[in-house]
XYZ file of C-alpha atoms in Angstrom:
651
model
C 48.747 -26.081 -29.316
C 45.929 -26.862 -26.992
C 46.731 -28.488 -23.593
C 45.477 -32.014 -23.262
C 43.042 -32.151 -20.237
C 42.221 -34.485 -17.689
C 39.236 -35.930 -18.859
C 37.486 -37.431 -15.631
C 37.426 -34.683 -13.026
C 36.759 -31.170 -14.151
C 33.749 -32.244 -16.195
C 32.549 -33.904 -13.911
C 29.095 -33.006 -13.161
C 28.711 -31.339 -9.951
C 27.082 -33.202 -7.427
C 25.921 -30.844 -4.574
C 23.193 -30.984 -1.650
C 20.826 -28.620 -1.509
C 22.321 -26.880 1.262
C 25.827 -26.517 -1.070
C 22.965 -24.750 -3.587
C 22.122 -22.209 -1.242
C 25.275 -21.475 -0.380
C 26.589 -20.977 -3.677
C 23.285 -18.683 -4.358
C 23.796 -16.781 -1.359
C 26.779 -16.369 -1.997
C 26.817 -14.730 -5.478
C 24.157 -12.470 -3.261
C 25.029 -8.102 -2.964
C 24.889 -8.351 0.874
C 25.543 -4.810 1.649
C 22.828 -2.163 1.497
C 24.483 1.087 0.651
C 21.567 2.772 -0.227
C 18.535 3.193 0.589
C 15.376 1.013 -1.093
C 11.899 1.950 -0.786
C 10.811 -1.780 -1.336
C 13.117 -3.117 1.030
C 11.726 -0.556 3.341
C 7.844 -1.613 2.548
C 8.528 -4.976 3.247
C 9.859 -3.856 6.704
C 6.664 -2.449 7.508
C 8.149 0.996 6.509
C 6.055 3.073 4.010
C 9.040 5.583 3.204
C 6.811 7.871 0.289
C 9.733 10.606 0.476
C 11.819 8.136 -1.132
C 9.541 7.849 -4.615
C 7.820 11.176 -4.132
C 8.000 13.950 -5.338
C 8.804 11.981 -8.550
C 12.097 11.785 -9.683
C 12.443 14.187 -12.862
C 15.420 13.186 -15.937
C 17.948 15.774 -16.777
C 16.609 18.149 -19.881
C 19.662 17.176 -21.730
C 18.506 13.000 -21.752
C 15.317 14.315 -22.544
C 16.075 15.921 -25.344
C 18.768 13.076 -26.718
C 16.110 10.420 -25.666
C 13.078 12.198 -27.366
C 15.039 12.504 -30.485
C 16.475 9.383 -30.586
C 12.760 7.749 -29.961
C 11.752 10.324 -33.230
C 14.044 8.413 -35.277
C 13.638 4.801 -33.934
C 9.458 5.396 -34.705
C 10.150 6.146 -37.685
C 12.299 3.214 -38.270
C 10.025 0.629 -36.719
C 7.281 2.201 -38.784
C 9.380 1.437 -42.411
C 11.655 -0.416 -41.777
C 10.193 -3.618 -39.111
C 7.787 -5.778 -40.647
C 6.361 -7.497 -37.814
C 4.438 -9.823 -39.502
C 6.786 -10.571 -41.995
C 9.163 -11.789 -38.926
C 6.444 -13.976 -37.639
C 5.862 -15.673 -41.157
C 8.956 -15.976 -41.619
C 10.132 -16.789 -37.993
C 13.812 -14.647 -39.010
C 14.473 -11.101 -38.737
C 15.665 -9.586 -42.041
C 19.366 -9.183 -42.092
C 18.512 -5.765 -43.607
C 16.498 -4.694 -40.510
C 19.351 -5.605 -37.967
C 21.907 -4.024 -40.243
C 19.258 -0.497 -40.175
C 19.338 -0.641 -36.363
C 23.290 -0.825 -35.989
C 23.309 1.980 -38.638
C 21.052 3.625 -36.343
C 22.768 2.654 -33.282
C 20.569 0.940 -31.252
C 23.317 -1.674 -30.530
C 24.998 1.141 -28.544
C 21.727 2.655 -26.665
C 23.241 1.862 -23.089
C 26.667 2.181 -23.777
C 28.909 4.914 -23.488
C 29.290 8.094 -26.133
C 33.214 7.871 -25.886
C 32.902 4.291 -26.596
C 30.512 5.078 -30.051
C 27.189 4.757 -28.314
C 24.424 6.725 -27.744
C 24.698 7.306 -23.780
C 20.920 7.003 -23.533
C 19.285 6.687 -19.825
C 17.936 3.626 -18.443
C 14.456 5.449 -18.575
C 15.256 6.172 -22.488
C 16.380 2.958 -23.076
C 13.344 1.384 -21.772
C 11.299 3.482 -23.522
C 12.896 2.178 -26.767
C 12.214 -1.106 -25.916
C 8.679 -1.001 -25.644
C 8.420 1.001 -28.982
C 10.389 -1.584 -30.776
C 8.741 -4.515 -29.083
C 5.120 -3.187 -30.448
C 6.707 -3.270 -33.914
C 8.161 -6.988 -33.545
C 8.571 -8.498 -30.020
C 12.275 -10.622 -31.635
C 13.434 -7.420 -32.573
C 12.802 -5.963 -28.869
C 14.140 -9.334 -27.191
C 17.310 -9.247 -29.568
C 18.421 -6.001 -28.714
C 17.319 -6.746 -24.694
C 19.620 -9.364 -24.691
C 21.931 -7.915 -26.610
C 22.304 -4.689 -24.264
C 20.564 -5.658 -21.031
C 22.480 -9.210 -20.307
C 24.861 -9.608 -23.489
C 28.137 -8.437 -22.989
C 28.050 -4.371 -22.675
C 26.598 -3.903 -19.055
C 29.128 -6.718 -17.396
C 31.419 -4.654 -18.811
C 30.062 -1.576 -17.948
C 29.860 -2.896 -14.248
C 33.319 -4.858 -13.830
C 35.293 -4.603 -16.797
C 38.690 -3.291 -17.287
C 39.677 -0.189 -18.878
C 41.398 -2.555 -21.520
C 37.982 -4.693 -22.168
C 35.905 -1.222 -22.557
C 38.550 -0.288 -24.919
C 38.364 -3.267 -26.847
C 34.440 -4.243 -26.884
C 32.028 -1.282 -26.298
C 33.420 0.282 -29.993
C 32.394 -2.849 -31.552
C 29.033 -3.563 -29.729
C 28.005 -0.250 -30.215
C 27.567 -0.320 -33.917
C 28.201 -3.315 -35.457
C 28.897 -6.986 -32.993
C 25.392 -8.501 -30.888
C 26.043 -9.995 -27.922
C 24.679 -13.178 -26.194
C 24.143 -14.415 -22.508
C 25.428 -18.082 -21.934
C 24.962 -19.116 -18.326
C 21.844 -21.574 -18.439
C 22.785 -25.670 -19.546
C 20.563 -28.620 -20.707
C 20.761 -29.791 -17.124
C 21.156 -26.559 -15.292
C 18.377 -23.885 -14.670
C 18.009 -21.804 -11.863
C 20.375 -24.293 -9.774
C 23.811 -22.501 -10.951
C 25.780 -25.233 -8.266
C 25.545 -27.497 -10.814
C 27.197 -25.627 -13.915
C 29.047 -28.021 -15.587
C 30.727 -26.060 -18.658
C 34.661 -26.014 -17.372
C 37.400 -23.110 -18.271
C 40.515 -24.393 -17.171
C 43.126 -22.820 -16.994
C 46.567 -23.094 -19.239
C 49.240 -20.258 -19.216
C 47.567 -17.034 -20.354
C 44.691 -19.007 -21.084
C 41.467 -20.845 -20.279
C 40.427 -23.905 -22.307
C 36.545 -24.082 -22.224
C 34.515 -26.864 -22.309
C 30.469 -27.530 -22.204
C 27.525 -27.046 -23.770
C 24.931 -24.140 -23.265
C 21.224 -24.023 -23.839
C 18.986 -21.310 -24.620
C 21.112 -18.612 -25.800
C 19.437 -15.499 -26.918
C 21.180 -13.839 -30.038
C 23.264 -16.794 -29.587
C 23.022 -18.337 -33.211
C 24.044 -14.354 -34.836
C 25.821 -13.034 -32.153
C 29.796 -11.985 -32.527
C 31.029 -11.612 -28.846
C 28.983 -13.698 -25.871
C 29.875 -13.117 -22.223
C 30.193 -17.134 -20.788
C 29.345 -18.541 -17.161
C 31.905 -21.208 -16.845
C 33.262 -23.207 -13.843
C 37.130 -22.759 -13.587
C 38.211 -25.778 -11.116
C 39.194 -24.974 -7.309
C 43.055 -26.185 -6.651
C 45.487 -24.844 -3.869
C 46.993 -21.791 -5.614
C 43.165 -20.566 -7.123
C 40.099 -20.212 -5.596
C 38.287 -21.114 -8.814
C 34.303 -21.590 -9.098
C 32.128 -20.058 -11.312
C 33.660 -16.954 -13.904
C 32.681 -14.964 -16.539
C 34.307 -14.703 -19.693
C 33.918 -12.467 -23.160
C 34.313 -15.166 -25.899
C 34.642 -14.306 -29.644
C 31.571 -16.192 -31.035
C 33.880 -17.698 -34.193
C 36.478 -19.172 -32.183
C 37.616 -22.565 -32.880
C 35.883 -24.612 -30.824
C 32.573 -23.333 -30.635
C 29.206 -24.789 -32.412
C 26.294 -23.448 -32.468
C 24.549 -26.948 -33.031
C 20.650 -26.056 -32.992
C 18.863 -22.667 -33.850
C 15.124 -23.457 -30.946
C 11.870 -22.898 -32.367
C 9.339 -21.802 -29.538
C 5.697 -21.073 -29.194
C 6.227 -17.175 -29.278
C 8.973 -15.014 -30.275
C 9.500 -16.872 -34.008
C 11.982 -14.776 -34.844
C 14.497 -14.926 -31.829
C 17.992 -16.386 -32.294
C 18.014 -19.094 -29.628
C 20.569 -22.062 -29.768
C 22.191 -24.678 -27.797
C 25.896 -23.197 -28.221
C 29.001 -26.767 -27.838
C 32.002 -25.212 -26.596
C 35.193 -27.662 -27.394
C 38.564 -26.803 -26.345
C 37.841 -23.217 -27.240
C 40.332 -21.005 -25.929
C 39.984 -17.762 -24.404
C 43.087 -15.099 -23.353
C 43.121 -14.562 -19.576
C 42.772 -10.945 -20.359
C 39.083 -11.599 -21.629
C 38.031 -12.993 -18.027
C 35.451 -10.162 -16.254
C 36.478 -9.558 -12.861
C 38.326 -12.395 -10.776
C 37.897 -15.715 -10.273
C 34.594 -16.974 -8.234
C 32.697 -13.382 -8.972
C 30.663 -14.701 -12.175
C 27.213 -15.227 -10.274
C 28.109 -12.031 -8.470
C 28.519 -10.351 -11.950
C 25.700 -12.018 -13.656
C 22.788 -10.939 -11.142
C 24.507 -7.452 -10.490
C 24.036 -7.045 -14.223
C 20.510 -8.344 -13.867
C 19.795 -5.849 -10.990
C 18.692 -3.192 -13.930
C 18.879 -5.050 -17.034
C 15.733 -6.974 -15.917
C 14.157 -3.874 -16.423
C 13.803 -4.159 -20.025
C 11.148 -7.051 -19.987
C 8.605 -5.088 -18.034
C 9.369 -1.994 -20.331
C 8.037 -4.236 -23.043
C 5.311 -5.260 -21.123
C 4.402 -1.631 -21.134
C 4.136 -1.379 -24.794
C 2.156 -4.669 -24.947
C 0.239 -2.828 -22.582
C -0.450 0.016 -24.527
C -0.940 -2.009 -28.047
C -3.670 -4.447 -25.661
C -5.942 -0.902 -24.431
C -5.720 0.760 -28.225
C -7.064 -2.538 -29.824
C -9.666 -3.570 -27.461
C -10.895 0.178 -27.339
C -11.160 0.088 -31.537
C -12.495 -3.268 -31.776
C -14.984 -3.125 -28.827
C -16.231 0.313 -30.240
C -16.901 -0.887 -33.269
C -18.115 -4.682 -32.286
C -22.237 -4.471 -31.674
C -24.019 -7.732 -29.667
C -27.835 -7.296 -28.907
C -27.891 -3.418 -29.646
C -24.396 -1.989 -27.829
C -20.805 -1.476 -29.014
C -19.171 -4.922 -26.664
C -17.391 -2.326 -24.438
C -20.742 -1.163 -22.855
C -21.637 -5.194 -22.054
C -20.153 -4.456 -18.532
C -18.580 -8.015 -18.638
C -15.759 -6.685 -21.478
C -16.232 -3.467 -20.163
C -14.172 -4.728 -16.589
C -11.753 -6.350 -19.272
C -10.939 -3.254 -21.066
C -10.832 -1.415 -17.580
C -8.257 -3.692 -16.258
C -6.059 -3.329 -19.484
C -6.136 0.440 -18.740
C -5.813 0.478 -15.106
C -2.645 -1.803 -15.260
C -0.650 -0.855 -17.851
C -1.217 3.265 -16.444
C 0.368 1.701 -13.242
C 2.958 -0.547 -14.604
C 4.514 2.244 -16.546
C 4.623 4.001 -13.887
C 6.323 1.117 -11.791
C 8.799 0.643 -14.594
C 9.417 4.708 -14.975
C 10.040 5.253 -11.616
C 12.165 2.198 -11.109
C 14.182 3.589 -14.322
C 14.512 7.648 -13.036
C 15.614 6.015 -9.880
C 18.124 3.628 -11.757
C 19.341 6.096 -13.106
C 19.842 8.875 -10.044
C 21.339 5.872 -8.249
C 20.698 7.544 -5.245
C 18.484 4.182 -4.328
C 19.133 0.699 -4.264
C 16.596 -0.586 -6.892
C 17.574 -4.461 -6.852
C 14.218 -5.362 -5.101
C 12.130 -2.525 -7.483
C 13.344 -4.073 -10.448
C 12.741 -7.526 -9.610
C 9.083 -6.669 -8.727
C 8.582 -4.613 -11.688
C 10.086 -7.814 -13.725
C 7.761 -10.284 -11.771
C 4.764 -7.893 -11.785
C 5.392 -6.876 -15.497
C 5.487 -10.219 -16.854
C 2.508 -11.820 -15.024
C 0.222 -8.430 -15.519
C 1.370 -8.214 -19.138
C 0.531 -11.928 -19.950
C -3.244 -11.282 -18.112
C -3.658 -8.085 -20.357
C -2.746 -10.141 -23.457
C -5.422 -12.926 -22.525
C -7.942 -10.515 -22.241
C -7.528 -9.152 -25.255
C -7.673 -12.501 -26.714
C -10.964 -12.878 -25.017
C -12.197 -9.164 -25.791
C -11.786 -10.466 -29.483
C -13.665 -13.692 -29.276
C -12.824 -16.199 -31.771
C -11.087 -13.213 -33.860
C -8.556 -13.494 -30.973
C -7.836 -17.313 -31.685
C -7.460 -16.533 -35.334
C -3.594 -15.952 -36.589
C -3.175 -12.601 -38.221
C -2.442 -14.116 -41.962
C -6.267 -15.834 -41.715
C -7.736 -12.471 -40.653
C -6.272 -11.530 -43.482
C -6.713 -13.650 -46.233
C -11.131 -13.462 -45.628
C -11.203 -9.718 -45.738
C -10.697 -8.207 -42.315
C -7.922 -5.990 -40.620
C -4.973 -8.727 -39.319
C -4.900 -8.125 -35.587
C -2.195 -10.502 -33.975
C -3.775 -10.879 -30.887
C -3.158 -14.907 -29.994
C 0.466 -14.064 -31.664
C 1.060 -11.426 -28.642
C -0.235 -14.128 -26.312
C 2.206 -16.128 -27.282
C 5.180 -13.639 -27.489
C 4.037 -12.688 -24.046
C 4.113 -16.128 -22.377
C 8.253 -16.349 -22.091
C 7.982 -13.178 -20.114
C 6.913 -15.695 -16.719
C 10.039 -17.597 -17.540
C 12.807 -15.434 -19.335
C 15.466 -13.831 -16.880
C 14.107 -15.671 -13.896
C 10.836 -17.325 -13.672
C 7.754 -16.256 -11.829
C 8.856 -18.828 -9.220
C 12.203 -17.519 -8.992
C 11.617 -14.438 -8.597
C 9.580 -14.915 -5.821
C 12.209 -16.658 -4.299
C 15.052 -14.094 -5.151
C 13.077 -11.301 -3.915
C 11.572 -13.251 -0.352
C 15.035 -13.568 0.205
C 16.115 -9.971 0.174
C 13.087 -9.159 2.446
C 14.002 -11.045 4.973
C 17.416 -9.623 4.787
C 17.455 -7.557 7.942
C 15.299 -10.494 9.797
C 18.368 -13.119 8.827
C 20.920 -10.320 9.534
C 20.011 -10.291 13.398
C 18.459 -13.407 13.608
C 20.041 -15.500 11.183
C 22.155 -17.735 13.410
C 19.541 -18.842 15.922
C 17.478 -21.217 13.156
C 21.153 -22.201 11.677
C 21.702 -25.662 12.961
C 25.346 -25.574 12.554
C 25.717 -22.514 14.013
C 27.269 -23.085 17.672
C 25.452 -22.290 20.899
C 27.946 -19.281 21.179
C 27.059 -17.725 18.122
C 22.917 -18.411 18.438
C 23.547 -17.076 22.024
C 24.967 -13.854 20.253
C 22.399 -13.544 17.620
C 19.647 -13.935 20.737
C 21.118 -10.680 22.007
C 20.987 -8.818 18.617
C 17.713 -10.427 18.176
C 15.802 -9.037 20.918
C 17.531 -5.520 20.661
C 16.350 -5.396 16.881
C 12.908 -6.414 17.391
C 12.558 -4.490 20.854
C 12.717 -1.327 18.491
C 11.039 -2.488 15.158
C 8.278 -4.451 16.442
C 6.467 -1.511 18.413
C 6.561 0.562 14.897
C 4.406 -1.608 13.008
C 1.295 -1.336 15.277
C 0.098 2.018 14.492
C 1.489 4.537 11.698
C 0.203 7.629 8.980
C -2.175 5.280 7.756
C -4.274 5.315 10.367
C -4.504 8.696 10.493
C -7.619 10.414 8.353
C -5.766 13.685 7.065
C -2.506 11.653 6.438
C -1.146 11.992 2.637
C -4.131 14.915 1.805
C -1.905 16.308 -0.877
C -2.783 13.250 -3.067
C -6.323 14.393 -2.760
C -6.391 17.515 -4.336
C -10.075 19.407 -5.126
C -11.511 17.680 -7.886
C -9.744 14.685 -7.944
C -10.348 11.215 -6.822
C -8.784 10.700 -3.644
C -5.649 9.016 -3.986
C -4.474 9.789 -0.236
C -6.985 6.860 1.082
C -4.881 4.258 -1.195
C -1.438 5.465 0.291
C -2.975 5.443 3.457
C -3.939 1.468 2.780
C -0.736 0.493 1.720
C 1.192 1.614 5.107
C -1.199 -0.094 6.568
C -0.826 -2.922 4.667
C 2.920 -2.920 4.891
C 2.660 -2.974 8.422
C 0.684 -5.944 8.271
C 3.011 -7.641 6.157
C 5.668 -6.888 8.203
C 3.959 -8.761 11.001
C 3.099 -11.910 8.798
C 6.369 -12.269 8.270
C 7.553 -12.218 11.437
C 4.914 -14.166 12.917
C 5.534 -16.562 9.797
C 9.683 -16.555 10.882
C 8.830 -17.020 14.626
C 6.532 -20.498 13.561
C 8.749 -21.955 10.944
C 12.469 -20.695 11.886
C 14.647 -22.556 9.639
C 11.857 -24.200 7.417
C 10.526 -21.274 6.023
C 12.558 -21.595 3.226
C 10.417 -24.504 2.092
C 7.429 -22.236 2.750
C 7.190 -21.177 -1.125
C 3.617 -20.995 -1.357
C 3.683 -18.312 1.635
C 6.937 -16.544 0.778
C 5.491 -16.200 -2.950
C 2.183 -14.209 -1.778
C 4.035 -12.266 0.516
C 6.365 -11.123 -2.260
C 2.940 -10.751 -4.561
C 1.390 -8.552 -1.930
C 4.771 -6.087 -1.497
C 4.514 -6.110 -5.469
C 1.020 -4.537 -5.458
C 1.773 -2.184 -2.479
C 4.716 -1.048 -4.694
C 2.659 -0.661 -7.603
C 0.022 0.983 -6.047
C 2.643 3.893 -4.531
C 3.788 3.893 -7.901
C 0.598 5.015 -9.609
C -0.228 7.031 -7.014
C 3.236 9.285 -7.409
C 3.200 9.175 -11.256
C -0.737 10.464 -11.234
C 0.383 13.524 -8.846
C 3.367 13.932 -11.372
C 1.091 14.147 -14.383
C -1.483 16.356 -12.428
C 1.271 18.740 -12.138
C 3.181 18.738 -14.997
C 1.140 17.380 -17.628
C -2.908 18.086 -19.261
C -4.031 14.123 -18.386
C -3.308 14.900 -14.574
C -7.333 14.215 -14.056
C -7.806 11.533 -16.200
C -4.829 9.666 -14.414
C -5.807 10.500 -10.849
C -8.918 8.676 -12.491
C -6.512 6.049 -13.575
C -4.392 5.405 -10.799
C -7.779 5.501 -8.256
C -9.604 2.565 -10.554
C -5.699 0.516 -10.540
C -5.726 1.103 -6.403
C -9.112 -0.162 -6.017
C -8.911 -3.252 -7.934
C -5.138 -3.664 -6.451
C -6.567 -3.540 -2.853
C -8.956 -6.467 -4.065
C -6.537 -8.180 -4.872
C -4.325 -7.774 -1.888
C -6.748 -8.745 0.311
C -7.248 -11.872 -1.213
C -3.708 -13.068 -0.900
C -3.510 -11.841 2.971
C -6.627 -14.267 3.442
C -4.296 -16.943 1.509
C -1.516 -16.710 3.555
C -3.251 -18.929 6.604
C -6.109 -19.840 4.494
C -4.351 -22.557 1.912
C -4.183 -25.718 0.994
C -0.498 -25.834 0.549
C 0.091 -28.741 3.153
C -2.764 -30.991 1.025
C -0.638 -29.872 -2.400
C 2.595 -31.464 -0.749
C 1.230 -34.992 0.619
C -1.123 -34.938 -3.165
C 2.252 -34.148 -5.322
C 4.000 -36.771 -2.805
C 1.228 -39.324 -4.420
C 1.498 -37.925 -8.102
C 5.629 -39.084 -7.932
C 5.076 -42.636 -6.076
C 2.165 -43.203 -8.433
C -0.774 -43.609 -6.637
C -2.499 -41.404 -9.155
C -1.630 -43.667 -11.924
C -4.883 -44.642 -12.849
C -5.903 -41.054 -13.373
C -3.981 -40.860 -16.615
C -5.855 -43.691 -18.043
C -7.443 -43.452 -21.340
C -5.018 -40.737 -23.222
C -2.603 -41.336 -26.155
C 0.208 -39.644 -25.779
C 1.482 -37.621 -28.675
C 4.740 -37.211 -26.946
C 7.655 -38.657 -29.516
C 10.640 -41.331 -27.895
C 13.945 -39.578 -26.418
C 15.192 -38.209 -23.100
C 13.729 -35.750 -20.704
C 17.433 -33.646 -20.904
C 19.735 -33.454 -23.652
C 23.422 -34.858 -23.181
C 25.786 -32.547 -22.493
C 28.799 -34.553 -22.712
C 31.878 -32.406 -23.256
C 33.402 -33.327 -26.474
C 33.717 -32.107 -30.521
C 30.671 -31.657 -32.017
C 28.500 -34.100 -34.367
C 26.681 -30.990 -35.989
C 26.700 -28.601 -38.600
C 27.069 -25.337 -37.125
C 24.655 -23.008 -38.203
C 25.913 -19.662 -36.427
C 25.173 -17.106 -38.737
C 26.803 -12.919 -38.353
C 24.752 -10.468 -39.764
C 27.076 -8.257 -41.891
């Protein structure tokens, strides 16, 4: 029997003030630092190169299970994926999904005592980006089957019992799905409104959950729900593995997007659905906790595939603008594509190698990566969706044409727009640009709000400011003297990145510990001005973050070209590589340092102010909007579902 519930106050919807938001975010926060973080270090000001350098090297024996393991998976995505096929037909073949549990790429991160492959992060990623050439649903199905879906919660905080139970069947034959986001709930996780309350050795779930990846196919989800706060519990938001075909649940809408046609998104109803206390991961209150721990490496997936967009971007624009003649020259040697197709190569050489070296060090865990992984995410997406529109552009009015029309009149069917368009979700999925620049601005500041949190805290007491004073000026009495001179003001600094015959990398590393110095001081200069508004200081915080994202990117190429130099027969043609990236990085830099003073984010406010009373009415005069009738936001009213439910196992 299911236990009536009291239908007014536990579905409520929250109603919290942004303050309660940023509690509840901070919060679900890692506080501790354990370990030590190379970006956490640059954005002190610290260029720490011994922590990326020399390069962190994989065990032979993941090598050789990785490299064997990609043999196979080429040759499946070569026979067996029909990318185009999924686009036209905006589904993945049963038949394919059933070839990649037979070849176990359900089980690539998990466990070889619990049927999976035990692959490293590095090998894993490297997977990704294969399979996400061949079909970028396929890549994002098994991403969110392995890097969010149930397996790496478990791996992180379940019990012994749930490992027993789960990993065997997510290894080879049950997808998983991530359910946290709601029709009215985004980013803002204070105002989750699905409810799991609690009933003997049980919790009755309630609510309604949008966007959920594999969702419509998948067997086993792991749920964000809010379990109500009473005087025995502490309650608040938990996680939960849910059998996908319990009664109760109704998968009421399989989403059609712009990109990604064959992804199985849906709006999931849950109703009454119960789920054992046993299935609950971790306590009470730790679901955010869980869910951004998990995201710590399992963002690192969508840059991986950024990689292999990347890669697919530099091989077509190097056929096509070889071949391509305008007034008497292949296109490439028109030095306007020829900066195009030099930018494609430059960036993806360097954003493998930020993704690589965030993956070796993922998976020494000797570092704390949270910070490299979120920049490689940020930087991945937005460098990965520029490389795709310059492809576009490198192709002309080929690019604009769908595959199926290149076709059909004779001539070779590149899916260029289609991978601008499977590349656009990348700003948005697993944190947005936005976000992310929020997310990692606030583990920048860290150490600044560590010391000096309490004195721009206005309900902190004049004790406690008093104390934070004290540990104020003792932290900044030894940091602040460190970031006016350092190595990178010394010529010879770094000389064995400028080997004979080589481009000289040294210079670059020498700019970015300069540069990280002078971020450093922005931000402190920016703290001292603003105190406790500089949270509403997006615009600033979000160039800060996009400058430390260079700096790390830079260091990156810089370490992977010395790498390949020494190990590898293309050690000169990436020094070449990672010396074009640095230069047109540094341009790039230097542009948002100018931006940080030199803005007009105080006009934006006062002109968005006028966009939302409607003084700029008038400017949307003569337009029809092809917009049909309904509401901005779904209803999300608990209660049985209306709709067919059209969730669908692959067997």
């Amino acid at each position: 029997m299911t236990a009536p519930l009291d239908k007014t106050q536990p579905h409520d919807k929250p109603k919290v003030t942004e303050r309660e938001a940023r509690e509840v975010a901070e919060a679900a926060r890692e506080r501790d630092w354990r370990k030590p973080s190379f970006a956490k270090e640059l954005f002190l000001g610290r260029f720490r190169l011994d922590l990326i350098h020399p390069h962190p090297m994989p065990d032979s024996e993941d090598v050789r299970r990785g490299e064997k393991f990609l043999a196979t998976l080429r040759e499946f995505c070569d026979t067996r994926i029909d990318g185009a096929l999924i686009e036209r037909e905006a589904r993945i073949p049963d038949e394919t999904v059933n070839g990649l549990k037979e070849l176990g790429a359900l089980g690539m991160k998990i466990d070889t005592r619990y049927g999976g492959l035990g692959l490293t992060q590095v090998y894993y990623n490297r997977a990704l980006s294969l399979v996400g050439s061949a079909s970028p649903a396929v890549g994002a199905l098994l991403s969110a089957h392995q890097s969010i879906g149930v397996p790496q919660p478990l791996k992180l905080f379940g019990t012994q019992e749930q490992k027993d139970a789960f990993l065997p069947r997510l290894a080879r034959t049950d997808i998983s799905a991530f359910l946290l986001t709601e029709p009215d709930v985004g980013s803002d996780p204070a105002r989750l409104a699905t409810t799991a309350v609690p009933d003997g050795d049980s919790y009755v779930l309630d609510g309604v959950k949008l966007w959920t990846t594999n969702g419509v196919v998948a067997d086993l989800l792991v749920v964000m729900a809010r379990v109500p706060k009473t005087e025995e519990r502490k309650g608040g938001i938990t996680a939960f593995v849910v059998e996908a075909d319990s009664p109760g649940i109704t998968v009421e809408n399989r989403n059609a997007f712009m990109g990604l046609r064959g992804l199985e998104n849906g709006v999931t109803r849950f109703h009454q659905v119960r789920v054992p206390a046993a299935n609950r991961i971790g306590p009470e209150g730790a679901g955010l906790k869980i869910a951004l721990t998990t995201l710590n490496t399992g963002r690192l997936s969508l840059p991986a595939m950024c990689v292999g967009a990347g890669k697919w971007c530099l091989k077509t624009a190097r056929e096509w603008s070889g071949e391509r003649e305008q007034w008497g020259r292949p296109v490439a040697r028109h030095e306007a594509v020829g900066a195009k197709i030099s930018f494609i190569a430059a960036t993806t050489f360097a954003l493998e190698a930020v993704v690589d070296l965030s993956s070796q060090m993922a998976d020494e865990n000797r570092n704390d990566i949270r910070i490299e992984a979120a920049l490689a995410k940020l930087y991945g997406s937005e460098m990965g969706w520029l490389m795709a529109d310059e492809l576009v552009q490198i192709r002309g009015g080929r690019g604009f044409e769908t595959a199926d029309s290149l076709a059909a009149r004779g001539e070779r069917p590149v899916p260029a727009e289609q991978m601008l368009r499977d590349m656009r979700i990348n700003r948005i999925f697993e944190g947005s640009t936005e976000i992310m620049h929020l997310l990692i601005a606030r583990e920048a500041v860290d150490a600044h709000l560590s010391v000096a949190g309490d004195l721009i805290d206005p309900e902190k007491s004049f004790s406690d400011k008093a104390k934070a004073g004290a540990q104020a000026t003792a932290f900044y009495a030894r940091w602040l003297p460190k970031l006016v001179a350092g190595p990178g003001g010394l010529p010879g600094s770094y000389a064995a990145f400028h080997p004979e015959g080589h481009p000289d990398l040294a210079t670059h590393l020498r700019y970015v510990e300069r540069s990280a110095r002078k971020l450093a001081r922005s931000t402190f200069y920016a703290m001292s001005r603003w105190q406790g508004k500089m949270e509403t200081k997006q615009g600033f915080l979000g160039r800060i973050v996009d400058i430390g994202a260079e700096l790390f990117a830079m260091s990156a190429a810089c370490v992977r070209a010395e790498l390949l130099r020494t190990t590898d027969t293309n050690g000169r043609e990436a020094y070449q590589l990672a010396d074009v990236f640095c230069r047109q990085s540094r341009i790039r830099v230097e542009e948002l340092f100018g931006r940080l003073w030199n803005n007009t984010d105080d006009l934006d406010r006062k002109v968005v102010s006028g966009v939302l009373s409607g003084t700029y009415t008038w400017l949307e005069d003569g337009i029809v909007d092809p917009s049909g009738e309904g509401p901005w936001i779904a209803d999300a009213t608990p209660g049985p579902s209306s709709k067919d439910n059209v969730h669908r196992p692959i067997r």
